[in-house]
Structure formats: C-alpha cells, structure tokens
Tab-separated table of C-alpha atoms and ligand atoms in Angstrom:
chain	number	residue	atom	x	y	z
C	1	MET	CA	23.147	24.102	-25.005
C	2	SER	CA	20.992	23.878	-28.129
C	3	LYS	CA	17.270	24.426	-27.629
C	4	THR	CA	16.054	22.671	-30.767
C	5	ALA	CA	15.656	19.070	-29.508
C	6	SER	CA	12.262	18.257	-27.978
C	7	LYS	CA	12.186	17.618	-24.255
C	8	ILE	CA	10.812	14.147	-23.510
C	9	LEU	CA	10.069	11.773	-20.639
C	10	LEU	CA	11.787	8.393	-20.573
C	11	ALA	CA	8.372	6.732	-20.215
C	12	ASN	CA	7.859	7.641	-23.901
C	13	ILE	CA	11.352	6.817	-25.132
C	14	LYS	CA	10.257	4.203	-27.670
C	15	ASP	CA	8.532	6.897	-29.748
C	16	TYR	CA	11.840	8.720	-30.292
C	17	VAL	CA	14.234	6.133	-31.709
C	18	GLY	CA	16.634	7.821	-34.149
C	19	GLN	CA	15.624	11.309	-33.035
C	20	THR	CA	17.507	13.973	-31.096
C	21	VAL	CA	15.851	14.630	-27.729
C	22	THR	CA	16.465	16.439	-24.452
C	23	ILE	CA	16.118	14.729	-21.066
C	24	ASP	CA	16.184	16.187	-17.553
C	25	GLY	CA	17.234	13.804	-14.822
C	26	TRP	CA	19.784	12.452	-12.376
C	27	ILE	CA	22.863	10.276	-12.834
C	28	TYR	CA	22.122	7.319	-10.557
C	29	ASN	CA	25.245	5.452	-11.541
C	30	LEU	CA	28.256	6.029	-13.758
C	31	ARG	CA	31.376	4.371	-15.084
C	32	SER	CA	34.123	5.288	-17.453
C	33	SER	CA	36.260	3.390	-19.915
C	34	GLY	CA	38.868	5.939	-20.964
C	35	LYS	CA	37.391	7.670	-24.008
C	36	ILE	CA	33.756	6.855	-23.130
C	37	ASN	CA	31.649	7.705	-20.069
C	38	PHE	CA	28.480	5.800	-19.283
C	39	TRP	CA	25.866	7.558	-17.172
C	40	GLN	CA	22.821	5.684	-15.929
C	41	ILE	CA	20.052	8.274	-16.050
C	42	ARG	CA	16.819	8.364	-14.077
C	43	ASP	CA	14.167	10.963	-14.901
C	44	GLY	CA	11.393	9.778	-12.566
C	45	SER	CA	9.411	8.120	-15.340
C	46	GLY	CA	12.083	5.628	-16.404
C	47	PHE	CA	15.754	4.796	-16.845
C	48	ILE	CA	18.247	4.957	-19.704
C	49	GLN	CA	21.961	4.658	-20.333
C	50	ALA	CA	23.648	7.811	-21.659
C	51	VAL	CA	26.835	7.341	-23.653
C	52	LEU	CA	29.322	10.224	-23.764
C	53	SER	CA	32.407	10.040	-25.948
C	54	ALA	CA	35.271	12.424	-26.519
C	55	THR	CA	34.566	12.372	-30.264
C	56	ASP	CA	30.889	13.468	-29.933
C	57	LEU	CA	31.438	16.293	-27.434
C	58	SER	CA	33.280	19.575	-27.516
C	59	GLU	CA	36.620	19.501	-25.740
C	60	ALA	CA	35.238	21.660	-22.898
C	61	LYS	CA	32.152	19.455	-22.373
C	62	TRP	CA	34.240	16.280	-22.444
C	63	ALA	CA	36.440	17.753	-19.722
C	64	LEU	CA	33.363	18.847	-17.741
C	65	SER	CA	31.832	15.376	-18.010
C	66	GLN	CA	34.696	14.030	-15.904
C	67	GLN	CA	33.300	15.976	-12.936
C	68	ALA	CA	30.025	14.042	-12.866
C	69	THR	CA	29.223	12.240	-9.634
C	70	GLN	CA	26.484	9.886	-8.558
C	71	GLU	CA	23.153	11.768	-8.130
C	72	THR	CA	24.326	14.804	-10.099
C	73	SER	CA	21.326	16.480	-11.734
C	74	VAL	CA	21.688	17.044	-15.450
C	75	LYS	CA	20.085	18.161	-18.691
C	76	LEU	CA	21.310	16.255	-21.704
C	77	SER	CA	20.504	16.029	-25.372
C	78	GLY	CA	21.415	13.413	-27.903
C	79	VAL	CA	20.199	10.718	-30.263
C	80	VAL	CA	18.078	7.784	-29.067
C	81	ASN	CA	19.204	4.293	-30.086
C	82	LYS	CA	17.413	1.010	-29.535
C	83	HIS	CA	19.125	-2.260	-28.726
C	84	PRO	CA	18.763	-4.440	-31.874
C	85	LYS	CA	17.078	-7.293	-29.948
C	86	LYS	CA	16.069	-6.161	-26.456
C	87	GLU	CA	13.603	-3.486	-25.263
C	88	GLU	CA	16.568	-1.379	-24.165
C	89	TYR	CA	17.468	2.128	-25.204
C	90	GLU	CA	20.439	4.408	-24.916
C	91	ILE	CA	21.083	8.015	-25.712
C	92	VAL	CA	24.280	9.099	-27.460
C	93	VAL	CA	24.936	12.457	-25.850
C	94	LYS	CA	25.794	15.451	-28.031
C	95	ASP	CA	25.571	18.103	-25.323
C	96	PHE	CA	24.752	18.420	-21.630
C	97	ASP	CA	24.623	20.870	-18.693
C	98	PHE	CA	24.743	20.114	-14.994
C	99	TYR	CA	22.074	21.531	-12.693
C	100	GLN	CA	24.131	20.647	-9.655
C	101	ILE	CA	27.139	18.409	-9.160
C	102	SER	CA	26.175	16.155	-6.251
C	103	GLU	CA	28.289	15.832	-3.136
C	104	GLU	CA	29.507	12.333	-2.401
C	105	TRP	CA	26.424	10.112	-2.287
C	106	PRO	CA	26.166	8.525	1.147
C	107	ILE	CA	24.294	5.421	-0.034
C	108	GLY	CA	26.878	3.441	-1.972
C	109	ASN	CA	26.582	-0.061	-3.242
C	110	LYS	CA	27.822	-1.333	0.103
C	111	ASP	CA	25.476	-3.428	2.184
C	112	HIS	CA	23.977	-0.835	4.506
C	113	GLY	CA	21.915	-1.963	7.467
C	114	ILE	CA	18.187	-1.208	7.449
C	115	GLU	CA	18.505	1.414	10.222
C	116	PHE	CA	21.019	3.385	8.159
C	117	LEU	CA	18.755	3.181	5.135
C	118	MET	CA	15.702	4.229	7.141
C	119	ASP	CA	17.628	7.143	8.716
C	120	ASN	CA	18.374	8.175	5.150
C	121	ARG	CA	14.900	7.461	3.832
C	122	HIS	CA	14.800	10.952	2.277
C	123	LEU	CA	17.659	9.850	0.012
C	124	TRP	CA	16.999	6.101	-0.166
C	125	LEU	CA	13.626	6.812	-1.793
C	126	ARG	CA	15.559	7.359	-5.071
C	127	ALA	CA	16.842	3.776	-5.206
C	128	LYS	CA	15.491	1.761	-8.115
C	129	ARG	CA	13.694	-0.731	-5.862
C	130	GLN	CA	12.097	2.041	-3.847
C	131	TRP	CA	10.997	3.719	-7.042
C	132	ALA	CA	9.404	0.464	-8.219
C	133	ILE	CA	7.535	0.019	-4.910
C	134	GLN	CA	6.069	3.519	-4.953
C	135	ARG	CA	5.046	3.144	-8.576
C	136	LEU	CA	3.112	-0.015	-7.696
C	137	ARG	CA	1.558	1.794	-4.758
C	138	ASN	CA	0.445	4.531	-7.126
C	139	THR	CA	-1.202	1.989	-9.434
C	140	LEU	CA	-3.006	0.385	-6.474
C	141	ILE	CA	-4.368	3.750	-5.330
C	142	LEU	CA	-5.659	4.588	-8.808
C	143	ALA	CA	-7.107	1.086	-9.228
C	144	THR	CA	-9.013	1.474	-5.961
C	145	TYR	CA	-10.581	4.748	-7.058
C	146	ASN	CA	-11.376	3.285	-10.468
C	147	TYR	CA	-12.978	0.141	-9.106
C	148	PHE	CA	-15.309	2.038	-6.804
C	149	ASN	CA	-16.096	4.633	-9.410
C	150	LEU	CA	-17.077	1.912	-11.895
C	151	ASN	CA	-19.309	0.283	-9.270
C	152	ASN	CA	-21.474	3.220	-8.175
C	153	PHE	CA	-19.714	3.974	-4.902
C	154	THR	CA	-19.442	7.564	-3.648
C	155	LYS	CA	-16.260	8.652	-1.882
C	156	ILE	CA	-17.000	10.096	1.543
C	157	ASP	CA	-14.053	11.645	3.336
C	158	SER	CA	-14.196	10.587	6.975
C	159	PRO	CA	-12.616	12.815	9.645
C	160	ILE	CA	-9.168	12.245	11.125
C	161	LEU	CA	-9.884	13.971	14.439
C	162	THR	CA	-12.533	11.973	16.291
C	163	PRO	CA	-14.076	12.028	19.762
C	164	THR	CA	-14.419	8.215	20.074
C	165	ALA	CA	-12.704	4.926	19.258
C	166	GLY	CA	-13.577	3.169	16.010
C	167	GLU	CA	-11.746	-0.028	16.893
C	168	ASN	CA	-9.540	-1.207	19.752
C	169	THR	CA	-9.406	1.401	22.526
C	170	THR	CA	-5.921	0.309	23.603
C	171	GLU	CA	-4.381	1.531	20.346
C	172	LEU	CA	-5.588	5.127	20.292
C	173	PHE	CA	-3.433	8.162	19.668
C	174	LYS	CA	-4.680	10.903	21.960
C	175	VAL	CA	-4.393	14.546	20.957
C	176	LYS	CA	-5.345	17.672	22.811
C	177	TYR	CA	-8.292	19.332	21.082
C	178	PHE	CA	-8.624	22.727	22.776
C	179	ASP	CA	-10.203	21.832	26.137
C	180	GLU	CA	-11.219	18.339	25.087
C	181	GLU	CA	-9.476	15.093	24.367
C	182	ALA	CA	-9.612	13.749	20.824
C	183	TYR	CA	-8.213	10.709	19.021
C	184	LEU	CA	-6.652	10.240	15.623
C	185	SER	CA	-8.932	8.066	13.502
C	186	GLN	CA	-8.338	4.292	13.503
C	187	THR	CA	-10.902	3.732	10.751
C	188	GLY	CA	-13.542	5.797	8.981
C	189	GLN	CA	-16.074	2.992	9.183
C	190	LEU	CA	-18.537	4.497	11.676
C	191	TYR	CA	-18.749	7.694	9.633
C	192	LEU	CA	-19.299	5.730	6.445
C	193	GLU	CA	-22.216	3.994	8.110
C	194	ALA	CA	-23.711	7.439	8.724
C	195	ALA	CA	-23.379	8.231	5.004
C	196	LEU	CA	-25.067	4.997	3.892
C	197	PRO	CA	-28.715	6.150	3.953
C	198	ALA	CA	-27.739	9.044	1.686
C	199	PHE	CA	-25.505	7.171	-0.780
C	200	ALA	CA	-26.027	3.386	-0.232
C	201	ARG	CA	-22.478	2.517	-1.358
C	202	VAL	CA	-19.582	4.536	-0.002
C	203	TYR	CA	-15.843	4.392	0.595
C	204	ASP	CA	-13.066	6.469	2.075
C	205	PHE	CA	-9.297	6.323	1.612
C	206	GLY	CA	-6.861	8.095	3.852
C	207	PRO	CA	-4.365	7.938	6.689
C	208	THR	CA	-5.350	6.096	9.873
C	209	PHE	CA	-3.484	5.827	13.145
C	210	ARG	CA	-2.880	3.092	15.658
C	211	ALA	CA	-0.591	3.270	18.633
C	212	GLU	CA	0.600	-0.286	17.945
C	213	LYS	CA	3.197	-1.190	20.521
C	214	SER	CA	4.102	-4.307	18.576
C	215	LYS	CA	7.257	-4.316	16.519
C	216	THR	CA	6.353	-6.624	13.648
C	217	ARG	CA	6.927	-6.697	9.922
C	218	ARG	CA	3.199	-5.952	9.427
C	219	HIS	CA	2.528	-2.958	11.678
C	220	LEU	CA	2.820	0.761	11.166
C	221	THR	CA	1.449	3.448	13.485
C	222	GLU	CA	0.287	5.556	10.519
C	223	PHE	CA	-1.028	3.737	7.482
C	224	TRP	CA	-3.486	4.262	4.646
C	225	MET	CA	-6.812	2.532	4.961
C	226	MET	CA	-9.615	2.241	2.483
C	227	ASP	CA	-12.984	1.549	4.154
C	228	ALA	CA	-16.000	0.522	2.065
C	229	GLU	CA	-19.585	0.219	3.276
C	230	MET	CA	-22.629	-1.189	1.471
C	231	ALA	CA	-26.351	-0.964	2.346
C	232	PHE	CA	-28.680	-3.916	1.732
C	233	CYS	CA	-25.704	-6.248	1.630
C	234	ASP	CA	-24.965	-9.537	3.391
C	235	LEU	CA	-21.574	-11.078	4.111
C	236	ASP	CA	-21.544	-13.044	0.851
C	237	GLY	CA	-22.186	-9.885	-1.144
C	238	ASN	CA	-19.472	-8.145	0.858
C	239	LEU	CA	-16.875	-10.852	0.124
C	240	LYS	CA	-17.776	-10.816	-3.558
C	241	ILE	CA	-16.887	-7.115	-3.753
C	242	GLN	CA	-13.629	-7.653	-1.846
C	243	GLU	CA	-12.593	-10.453	-4.178
C	244	GLU	CA	-13.423	-8.415	-7.281
C	245	LEU	CA	-11.538	-5.415	-5.939
C	246	ILE	CA	-8.368	-7.346	-5.092
C	247	LYS	CA	-8.446	-9.080	-8.486
C	248	PHE	CA	-8.936	-5.743	-10.235
C	249	MET	CA	-6.019	-4.203	-8.327
C	250	THR	CA	-3.775	-7.172	-9.158
C	251	MET	CA	-4.773	-6.981	-12.815
C	252	GLU	CA	-3.950	-3.271	-12.982
C	253	VAL	CA	-0.496	-3.898	-11.504
C	254	LEU	CA	0.178	-6.648	-14.052
C	255	LYS	CA	-1.019	-4.339	-16.810
C	256	HIS	CA	0.955	-1.219	-15.844
C	257	ASN	CA	3.951	-2.293	-13.774
C	258	GLN	CA	5.838	-5.060	-15.576
C	259	ASP	CA	9.099	-3.060	-15.437
C	260	GLU	CA	8.631	-2.426	-11.722
C	261	LEU	CA	7.848	-6.097	-11.018
C	262	ARG	CA	11.045	-7.025	-12.883
C	263	ILE	CA	13.092	-4.586	-10.789
C	264	LEU	CA	11.546	-6.125	-7.662
C	265	GLU	CA	12.253	-9.639	-8.992
C	266	ARG	CA	8.656	-10.518	-8.144
C	267	ASP	CA	7.500	-13.947	-9.278
C	268	THR	CA	4.413	-12.876	-11.227
C	269	SER	CA	3.064	-16.366	-11.901
C	270	ILE	CA	1.194	-16.327	-8.565
C	271	LEU	CA	-0.203	-12.880	-9.285
C	272	GLU	CA	-1.406	-14.037	-12.673
C	273	GLN	CA	-3.396	-16.955	-11.326
C	274	ILE	CA	-4.919	-14.842	-8.566
C	275	ILE	CA	-7.032	-13.138	-11.188
C	276	LYS	CA	-8.281	-16.455	-12.528
C	277	LYS	CA	-9.411	-18.596	-9.611
C	278	PRO	CA	-11.771	-18.089	-6.675
C	279	PHE	CA	-10.301	-17.112	-3.320
C	280	TYR	CA	-10.192	-19.843	-0.673
C	281	ARG	CA	-12.591	-19.881	2.282
C	282	LEU	CA	-12.046	-21.335	5.755
C	283	THR	CA	-13.957	-20.854	8.974
C	284	HIS	CA	-11.945	-19.722	11.962
C	285	ALA	CA	-12.448	-23.212	13.457
C	286	GLN	CA	-11.030	-24.833	10.304
C	287	ALA	CA	-8.093	-22.422	10.325
C	288	VAL	CA	-7.351	-23.259	13.970
C	289	GLU	CA	-7.470	-26.975	13.210
C	290	ALA	CA	-5.142	-26.580	10.218
C	291	LEU	CA	-2.770	-24.453	12.293
C	292	GLN	CA	-2.651	-26.955	15.140
C	293	LYS	CA	-1.741	-29.657	12.595
C	294	LEU	CA	1.042	-27.368	11.364
C	295	GLY	CA	2.409	-27.123	14.902
C	296	SER	CA	0.834	-23.893	16.236
C	297	ASP	CA	-0.402	-23.778	19.845
C	298	ILE	CA	-3.366	-21.527	18.902
C	299	LYS	CA	-6.559	-22.216	20.920
C	300	ALA	CA	-10.110	-22.404	19.540
C	301	ASP	CA	-11.102	-19.033	21.031
C	302	GLU	CA	-7.976	-17.131	19.991
C	303	ASP	CA	-7.207	-14.728	17.176
C	304	LEU	CA	-4.519	-15.707	14.688
C	305	GLY	CA	-1.178	-14.253	15.734
C	306	GLY	CA	1.372	-12.972	13.239
C	307	ASP	CA	3.227	-16.295	13.221
C	308	ASP	CA	-0.036	-18.162	12.660
C	309	GLU	CA	-0.833	-15.955	9.664
C	310	THR	CA	2.597	-16.680	8.211
C	311	LEU	CA	2.330	-20.414	8.818
C	312	LEU	CA	-1.173	-20.776	7.409
C	313	THR	CA	-0.853	-18.553	4.361
C	314	LYS	CA	2.396	-20.200	3.225
C	315	GLN	CA	0.175	-23.183	2.368
C	316	TYR	CA	-1.829	-21.159	-0.145
C	317	ASP	CA	-1.315	-19.684	-3.615
C	318	ALA	CA	-4.318	-17.318	-3.522
C	319	PRO	CA	-5.968	-15.150	-0.843
C	320	ILE	CA	-8.016	-16.868	1.873
C	321	PHE	CA	-11.170	-15.588	3.585
C	322	ILE	CA	-11.367	-16.624	7.222
C	323	THR	CA	-14.975	-16.397	8.459
C	324	ASN	CA	-16.871	-16.998	11.699
C	325	TYR	CA	-14.382	-15.703	14.258
C	326	PRO	CA	-15.345	-16.005	17.918
C	327	ALA	CA	-17.347	-12.807	18.486
C	328	LYS	CA	-15.558	-11.860	21.701
C	329	ILE	CA	-12.221	-11.322	19.898
C	330	LYS	CA	-13.845	-9.023	17.333
C	331	ALA	CA	-15.197	-5.450	17.439
C	332	PHE	CA	-18.419	-4.339	19.189
C	333	TYR	CA	-20.238	-3.360	15.995
C	334	MET	CA	-20.110	-6.784	14.347
C	335	LYS	CA	-23.385	-8.620	13.862
C	336	ARG	CA	-23.539	-12.151	15.222
C	337	ASN	CA	-23.920	-15.246	13.103
C	338	ALA	CA	-27.648	-16.120	12.732
C	339	ASP	CA	-27.015	-19.762	13.705
C	340	ASN	CA	-24.546	-19.150	16.504
C	341	GLN	CA	-24.516	-16.037	18.671
C	342	ASP	CA	-20.947	-16.761	19.828
C	343	LEU	CA	-19.612	-16.210	16.322
C	344	ALA	CA	-19.228	-12.931	14.464
C	345	GLU	CA	-20.659	-12.561	10.950
C	346	CYS	CA	-17.291	-11.447	9.673
C	347	ALA	CA	-14.290	-12.264	7.512
C	348	ASP	CA	-10.636	-11.363	7.347
C	349	LEU	CA	-8.878	-11.706	4.008
C	350	LEU	CA	-5.379	-13.155	4.255
C	351	ALA	CA	-2.842	-12.766	1.451
C	352	PRO	CA	-0.986	-15.973	0.496
C	353	GLU	CA	2.763	-16.722	0.503
C	354	GLY	CA	3.160	-15.996	4.220
C	355	TYR	CA	1.795	-12.433	4.067
C	356	GLY	CA	-1.408	-12.588	6.136
C	357	GLU	CA	-4.256	-10.164	6.840
C	358	ILE	CA	-4.885	-7.475	4.242
C	359	ILE	CA	-8.619	-6.882	4.841
C	360	GLY	CA	-10.916	-6.896	7.858
C	361	GLY	CA	-14.666	-6.778	7.314
C	362	SER	CA	-18.058	-7.765	8.682
C	363	GLN	CA	-21.799	-7.456	8.727
C	364	ARG	CA	-22.778	-4.640	11.135
C	365	GLU	CA	-25.310	-4.934	13.963
C	366	GLU	CA	-28.304	-2.928	12.701
C	367	ASP	CA	-30.663	-3.318	15.680
C	368	TYR	CA	-30.688	-0.413	18.140
C	369	ASP	CA	-31.133	-2.360	21.378
C	370	THR	CA	-28.654	-5.094	20.512
C	371	LEU	CA	-26.007	-2.576	19.475
C	372	LYS	CA	-26.493	-0.530	22.635
C	373	ARG	CA	-26.120	-3.662	24.770
C	374	ARG	CA	-22.907	-4.573	22.921
C	375	ILE	CA	-21.440	-1.131	23.460
C	376	ILE	CA	-22.036	-1.543	27.199
C	377	ASP	CA	-20.749	-5.155	27.197
C	378	TYR	CA	-17.518	-3.958	25.553
C	379	GLY	CA	-16.986	-1.436	28.347
C	380	LEU	CA	-17.695	1.549	26.097
C	381	LYS	CA	-19.971	4.470	26.982
C	382	PRO	CA	-23.255	4.589	24.979
C	383	GLU	CA	-23.333	8.389	25.342
C	384	ASN	CA	-20.119	8.539	23.278
C	385	TYR	CA	-21.865	6.610	20.520
C	386	ASP	CA	-25.203	8.439	20.584
C	387	TRP	CA	-24.919	9.575	16.979
C	388	TYR	CA	-23.859	6.082	15.850
C	389	LEU	CA	-26.822	4.555	17.686
C	390	ASP	CA	-29.119	7.146	16.073
C	391	LEU	CA	-28.409	5.510	12.717
C	392	ARG	CA	-30.315	2.433	13.956
C	393	LYS	CA	-33.427	4.528	14.644
C	394	TYR	CA	-34.060	6.067	11.241
C	395	GLY	CA	-34.393	3.540	8.437
C	396	SER	CA	-31.830	0.993	9.628
C	397	VAL	CA	-31.014	-1.665	7.014
C	398	PRO	CA	-28.817	-4.779	6.804
C	399	HIS	CA	-25.351	-3.536	5.873
C	400	GLY	CA	-21.708	-4.405	5.992
C	401	GLY	CA	-18.309	-3.362	4.816
C	402	PHE	CA	-14.606	-3.854	4.977
C	403	GLY	CA	-11.319	-2.034	5.231
C	404	PHE	CA	-7.961	-2.743	3.614
C	405	GLY	CA	-4.520	-1.618	4.664
C	406	LEU	CA	-2.837	-0.243	1.541
C	407	GLU	CA	0.681	-0.955	2.819
C	408	ARG	CA	-0.149	-4.613	3.483
C	409	ILE	CA	-1.318	-5.006	-0.124
C	410	VAL	CA	1.715	-3.160	-1.530
C	411	THR	CA	4.012	-5.344	0.592
C	412	TRP	CA	2.407	-8.525	-0.661
C	413	LEU	CA	2.157	-7.629	-4.358
C	414	CYS	CA	5.740	-6.314	-4.392
C	415	GLY	CA	6.949	-9.409	-2.521
C	416	LEU	CA	8.606	-7.362	0.266
C	417	GLU	CA	9.907	-8.666	3.575
C	418	HIS	CA	8.584	-5.805	5.675
C	419	VAL	CA	5.779	-3.251	5.505
C	420	ARG	CA	8.158	-0.328	6.217
C	421	GLU	CA	9.283	-0.061	2.570
C	422	SER	CA	5.719	0.117	1.248
C	423	ILE	CA	5.055	3.697	2.417
C	424	PRO	CA	7.260	6.693	1.535
C	425	PHE	CA	7.938	7.746	5.134
C	426	PRO	CA	7.082	4.955	7.591
C	427	ARG	CA	5.934	5.671	11.131
C	428	THR	CA	6.542	2.921	13.681
C	429	ILE	CA	6.999	2.875	17.454
C	430	TYR	CA	10.685	3.535	16.943
C	431	ARG	CA	10.557	5.896	14.006
C	432	LEU	CA	9.154	9.385	13.457
C	433	LYS	CA	12.046	10.726	11.361
C	434	PRO	CA	12.622	11.691	8.584
Z	1	4AD	O1	-8.930	-5.162	10.551
Z	1	4AD	P1	-9.032	-3.712	10.874
Z	1	4AD	O2	-8.688	-3.295	12.237
Z	1	4AD	O3	-10.526	-3.301	10.492
Z	1	4AD	C1	-11.088	-2.063	10.682
Z	1	4AD	O4	-10.533	-1.102	11.121
Z	1	4AD	C2	-12.497	-1.990	10.167
Z	1	4AD	N1	-13.179	-0.874	10.818
Z	1	4AD	C3	-12.473	-1.815	8.678
Z	1	4AD	C4	-13.846	-1.771	8.107
Z	1	4AD	O5	-14.585	-2.734	8.223
Z	1	4AD	N2	-14.195	-0.681	7.457
Z	1	4AD	O6	-8.120	-2.887	9.860
Z	1	4AD	C5	-8.315	-3.010	8.461
Z	1	4AD	C6	-7.024	-3.315	7.767
Z	1	4AD	C7	-6.335	-4.598	8.222
Z	1	4AD	O7	-6.877	-5.729	7.583
Z	1	4AD	C8	-4.902	-4.340	7.782
Z	1	4AD	O8	-4.746	-4.597	6.412
Z	1	4AD	C9	-4.759	-2.854	8.018
Z	1	4AD	O9	-6.051	-2.302	8.040
Z	1	4AD	N3	-4.083	-2.571	9.286
Z	1	4AD	C10	-2.801	-2.172	9.394
Z	1	4AD	N4	-1.853	-1.957	8.460
Z	1	4AD	C11	-0.634	-1.531	8.882
Z	1	4AD	N5	-0.333	-1.307	10.176
Z	1	4AD	C12	-1.252	-1.510	11.141
Z	1	4AD	N6	-0.945	-1.263	12.413
Z	1	4AD	C13	-2.548	-1.963	10.766
Z	1	4AD	N7	-3.684	-2.243	11.447
Z	1	4AD	C14	-4.592	-2.612	10.525
Z	2	MG	MG1	-8.244	-6.893	11.511
C-alpha cells in the first residue's frame, strides 16, 4: 500500500476534500451492488462511507475486498468527496489493507434483548448510539473540570477506602482492610469539608459506591460523583453555582456534540431553552401538594419515590430545585432551616422530562455541639466522626455543597430510558460482568 497519502482522523475530514488521504478504522456496516462495495467506516472520531469499485482497484484488491465482514479492521486510502448539498463525505478507495478480518459479528441488526446486549457490552460499546453517549459523557466531564477551574475551585481527590459512612449506612459496600473493616466511599463530601479551610472552594470527581438493592432505571452500584464544597456560602449561593454549572455543561454539549445528539435523536429544543431561563423552585411541601393532585399517595413527611420524581418532572421543561425537605429523611450533617428546625436547609435538583434527581446538596451543620448531637440522634458513633467533628473546633464557618451523579446527567441530556447505558461498564445488583 502506498505511503504517500497523509493519515487523517475523520473528525477533520472537511479539511481534506479533493485530497488523497489514509484512514485507519473498522467497517461497521457494508453492502455490495455488483461492481461497487460500500463500507461504512468508523475510526473512533467519526464516520464515513467508503466506496470501492472494480475499476479503481487492482484485480487482486477487488477480489480481496469481497472478504470484508462487519467489524473488520482496515487501513484504506483514497480521495475525499463532499456531498454537493449536505455535510456528508465519502472516500473513493484506491487501495486498502485489512488488519484483521472479523469473525461473524454477534450483534446484528436484529432486535436483541437488553440482557444480551449487556452481556456483550464489550462489543456493544462500538454501536453508533453507544459511541454518541460516551462522547457526550466525555464532554460533560471536561465541562465540569472547566467550570470549576474557571471559578477558583481546587480539585481535592477524596479517598475511596473509608472507615465510616458518608451517607446512608444501609447502602455500604464493606471490604476487608487487613484486620479492620472498611467501606467503599459513598461520597467524598466529608473529606472536602476538611479541605475547605485550606482552599475555600473545592471539588472532587470520581467513582462512588452504593449497595443499592433497588432495581430501578436510575440506580447503579458504582457511579461517578462530583462533590463540590464552598466556604462562606449559604443555600442561595450554593444553588446559584449548581444552576450555572448545569447550564454550562448543557451549553458545552450543544456546542460540541450536535452529531451525537442527532444520532441519539435527542430533541434539543428543551436543552436550548435550559440555558436561557431560570430553574424552577418548589418547597418539598409544594412538591407533595402538586404530586397529590397528580394522583400520588406521597405523605407530607416522605421523600419523593422514583415514580413521584417521574410524575412531577414530566410537568416541567427545565430543572427544578426542591428545597426544605423534612430533616428526618435527610442526612445527619445537614443544617436545619433557621425558621423551622424540622426542615433541612437543603435542595435536590430534579431534571425535567420525567428524569428526576441529578443533584443532592445542602448547608452543613457548622456548630460542634449540634453536629455531635445529630450524629448520636442518627444512631452513629461520635468516635467514628472525631476528625469530622474536629473541623467544627478550628475556625468553623458557614458552608455548604452539593454532589451530582454523572450518569444521571448523561442519561437525561442524551434522552435515555435507563442509566445503564450512560456508563461504559455498568454495575448493578445483577451485573458485575463484563
Ligand atoms: O443525593 P446524594 O446521596 O448526595 C450525597 O451523597 C451528598 N454527600 C453530595 C454532596 O452534597 N456532596 O448523591 C448525590 C447524587 C444524586 O443526586 C444522584 O445524582 C447520584 O448522586 N446518585 C446516584 N447515581 C446513580 N446511582 C445511584 N445509586 C446513585 N445514588 C446517588
Ligand atoms: Mg439524594
């Protein structure tokens, strides 16, 4: 094969119209019409149709081209053409070599069930839709880093192996840590609070673990959480940052992932207006009232269940902050509302269109005695939280923060049915493989 043509990525194809180029990739689909073969090529950065004809190729290469199968890996060179009207390109192949001729591809165009696809996740990941989802995820990760970097936050990497619970003690993954018991982190929040007096604005971003027994379209046992924590900040200031961050992330997706959104057939009109208007706000009491009117049997002192989140958020075209939850259904570290000690000074952010909770956040209790009492009231052992309590002794300040679940945001922005497609290799109660 000739070595003169420059090797390019399909992401840059529009710069090479009329030129001879070389592309490395995979044949994700193919068809033949007698004297012409059409190969749909994927190179990881984009897609293109390759046209092979008996007249352009040597006799040997034309014969070899008949052996191509779906998912065969290939190097090809040829001339780039642009569709006269559309933003579509094709390459007229002059020469090619196979890296490997693929065995029969097990994922055909047939309607496979989700279990089959998940069992074959290591192969399914190549599907165009799965590619689009992971590309969006990538944009959202970069946008998160960029937002915090632009806003004077310092990234603090919280530990994964921890001696205590950060959230609900019923959802802990226990691991043996030499002679002790340890838990996989549910959130980095408590460690971020420790970093606050040094850095004032901090965040972390990494895998977190919850032994969720529930089989829902929203729950994974391993998921990526970003926690942020701000000193000298009240709940209003906290929500302002959350709203800015989500708008920034949405904007970045609209800027960089139009092709992906098209592949996902995502209605982008909702995403476009999210950037423009303020997020909605409801108190928990107002949400309960609205839900009861919609037919839910939720009680005033209850958390919103998955069905409630679906029901409520279908009524909205932008995210909704739900504030003032009953304190007893929220975590021990949450500060109470100044006007009502039964309510937590907190907010969950719910994504619209039936998606539900994407962020949980609150003001933190900063008083030593009150926090210690809460720890005891919640049935936790103060001696396990001695270092966390210490933070209230040395220059304690009003502070708060929030945490988002990356997969929940990917699921919503991609318009997916289920959170399991939003992460490359999902972990759920029923799935640890591949
Ligand atoms: O609401 P959560 O439990 O809040 C915390 O852990 C706080 N410590 C965060 C903080 O204030 N720094 O979890 C935060 C978010 C949820 O809103 C949700 O998006 C996601 O994490 N999440 C899950 N995502 C997938 N699967 C699960 N099992 C999840 N549990 C929570
Ligand atoms: Mg929550």
